[in-house]
Amino acid sequence: MTELELSDDDGSGDFAAVAYREENYWDVYLLPVALTQDFKGVLHALRQQPSISGAIGLLSIGDDFFVIVRVYGDDVSLFLSDVTASVDWQVARDVLEYLDIDVPDDEDLDQVLPAGDMSILADLGLDEMELGALAGDLDLYPDEVLASIAERIGFQQAFQRAVDSMG
């Protein structure tokens, strides 16, 4: 069974976006949707951004989970909203591998727990508690959580324009 067969989602809602700031202006644009399944490709794309303050990658995968990647020079910070996604999704396994965290065992699949740097966006105004609460809110879809994060950090309009361009 392939990864696509494991998922009921056709991938049409998946997206990868990059946000970066030049001076006081945020810019957000979509990356190719194929990068939602290519962790190394996401890292490469983020490293290509011209921002002197680094780049933030936002990946929404189905109705299941999201990933935040922050690249600043050679430094990479990661946040995965749900470690159990690694059972069905290669990109989530790749994130856990990068973080040197094992894929959860069957008995650990009953809890939705995040992994990675909870303070990934703290310097931008989104503290660890708030990110944890957003990631743990099972009533929100990944794209809704990312939209809420964009609003809290201050790039909601640019984020919404990018997402709306998907059609």
XYZ file of C-alpha atoms in Angstrom:
167
model
C 0.000 0.000 0.000
C 1.434 3.370 -0.952
C 1.306 6.536 1.101
C -1.474 7.908 -1.071
C -3.551 4.796 -0.572
C -3.258 5.177 3.191
C -4.907 8.562 3.069
C -8.532 9.299 2.249
C -7.469 12.810 1.275
C -6.737 13.498 -2.375
C -4.181 16.127 -1.408
C -6.170 18.960 -2.962
C -6.083 20.957 0.279
C -2.382 20.419 0.876
C -0.128 23.424 0.552
C 3.334 24.649 1.345
C 3.907 28.346 1.848
C 6.913 30.451 2.684
C 6.763 33.640 4.745
C 9.620 36.061 5.087
C 10.048 39.630 6.177
C 11.946 42.406 4.502
C 12.212 45.355 6.863
C 8.665 45.666 8.267
C 6.874 44.022 5.350
C 5.845 40.357 5.270
C 5.624 38.447 2.007
C 4.005 35.033 1.669
C 3.791 32.867 -1.384
C 2.992 29.284 -2.178
C 5.644 26.731 -2.938
C 4.930 23.846 -5.317
C 2.435 21.477 -3.681
C 4.853 18.577 -4.271
C 6.983 20.032 -1.477
C 4.328 18.986 1.035
C 5.827 15.523 0.561
C 9.493 16.522 0.173
C 11.089 17.704 3.421
C 14.549 18.171 1.914
C 12.984 20.154 -0.926
C 11.286 22.448 1.584
C 14.591 23.088 3.345
C 16.229 23.864 0.004
C 13.428 26.245 -1.019
C 13.535 28.098 2.298
C 17.286 28.537 2.094
C 16.797 30.293 -1.255
C 14.797 33.147 0.264
C 16.425 36.578 0.204
C 15.346 37.576 3.716
C 18.039 38.559 6.161
C 15.735 37.495 9.007
C 15.232 33.956 7.729
C 12.262 32.206 6.220
C 9.284 30.374 7.691
C 7.821 27.375 5.896
C 4.208 26.454 6.598
C 3.003 23.038 5.430
C -0.592 21.878 5.705
C -1.069 18.193 4.998
C -4.643 17.028 4.515
C -6.889 17.238 7.538
C -4.151 15.610 9.569
C -1.266 17.841 10.593
C 0.961 20.795 9.874
C 4.660 21.495 9.929
C 6.446 24.759 10.614
C 10.032 25.047 9.411
C 12.155 28.061 10.197
C 15.453 28.517 8.400
C 17.897 31.207 9.396
C 21.257 30.736 7.727
C 22.392 27.227 8.607
C 20.039 27.012 11.603
C 16.849 25.008 11.151
C 14.002 24.850 13.666
C 11.067 22.497 13.225
C 7.626 21.989 14.680
C 5.390 19.013 13.847
C 1.832 19.327 15.141
C 1.211 15.591 15.591
C 3.839 12.861 15.925
C 1.272 10.177 15.106
C 1.143 11.536 11.539
C 4.518 9.860 11.045
C 2.782 6.486 10.879
C 1.009 7.411 7.623
C 3.043 10.264 6.136
C 6.648 10.145 4.964
C 7.156 13.887 5.363
C 6.234 13.601 9.065
C 8.689 10.691 9.418
C 11.362 12.850 7.746
C 10.729 15.650 10.251
C 11.005 13.221 13.180
C 14.190 11.781 11.707
C 15.668 15.281 11.414
C 14.704 15.879 15.052
C 16.180 12.481 16.011
C 12.837 11.298 17.424
C 11.532 7.769 16.907
C 8.240 7.085 15.150
C 5.722 6.310 17.908
C 4.806 2.726 18.735
C 1.246 1.449 18.377
C 0.512 1.976 22.084
C 1.514 5.639 21.741
C -0.920 6.415 18.923
C -3.856 7.408 21.117
C -2.518 10.894 21.876
C -2.011 13.836 19.577
C 1.321 15.295 20.681
C 3.530 17.828 18.940
C 7.271 17.471 18.430
C 10.071 19.898 17.844
C 10.733 23.467 18.863
C 7.696 24.825 20.688
C 9.351 28.258 20.774
C 9.938 28.323 17.005
C 7.898 31.539 16.682
C 8.251 32.972 20.196
C 10.421 35.886 19.072
C 7.635 36.850 16.664
C 4.957 36.911 19.370
C 3.640 33.339 19.458
C 4.774 31.686 22.677
C 5.107 27.972 23.394
C 1.825 27.679 25.301
C -0.153 29.315 22.521
C 1.435 27.172 19.801
C 0.815 24.046 21.855
C -2.825 25.010 22.403
C -3.338 25.660 18.690
C -1.689 22.373 17.696
C -3.784 20.473 20.217
C -7.127 21.965 19.154
C -8.742 19.014 17.390
C -11.628 21.193 16.181
C -9.308 23.134 13.864
C -7.973 21.897 10.535
C -4.263 22.420 9.837
C -4.914 25.261 7.385
C -7.062 27.020 10.008
C -4.298 26.704 12.608
C -1.747 28.114 10.163
C -4.103 31.004 9.334
C -4.449 31.714 13.055
C -0.666 31.640 13.463
C -0.281 34.020 10.509
C -2.771 36.395 12.130
C -1.006 36.326 15.490
C 2.405 36.967 13.935
C 1.154 39.700 11.611
C 1.091 38.306 8.088
C -2.539 37.201 7.833
C -3.369 39.278 4.744
C -0.342 38.065 2.785
C -1.013 34.485 3.941
C -4.684 34.672 2.942
C -3.806 36.075 -0.508
C -1.398 33.196 -1.060
C -3.884 30.540 0.072
C -6.694 32.117 -1.961
C -4.524 31.882 -5.068
C -4.841 28.066 -4.883
C -8.310 28.423 -6.367
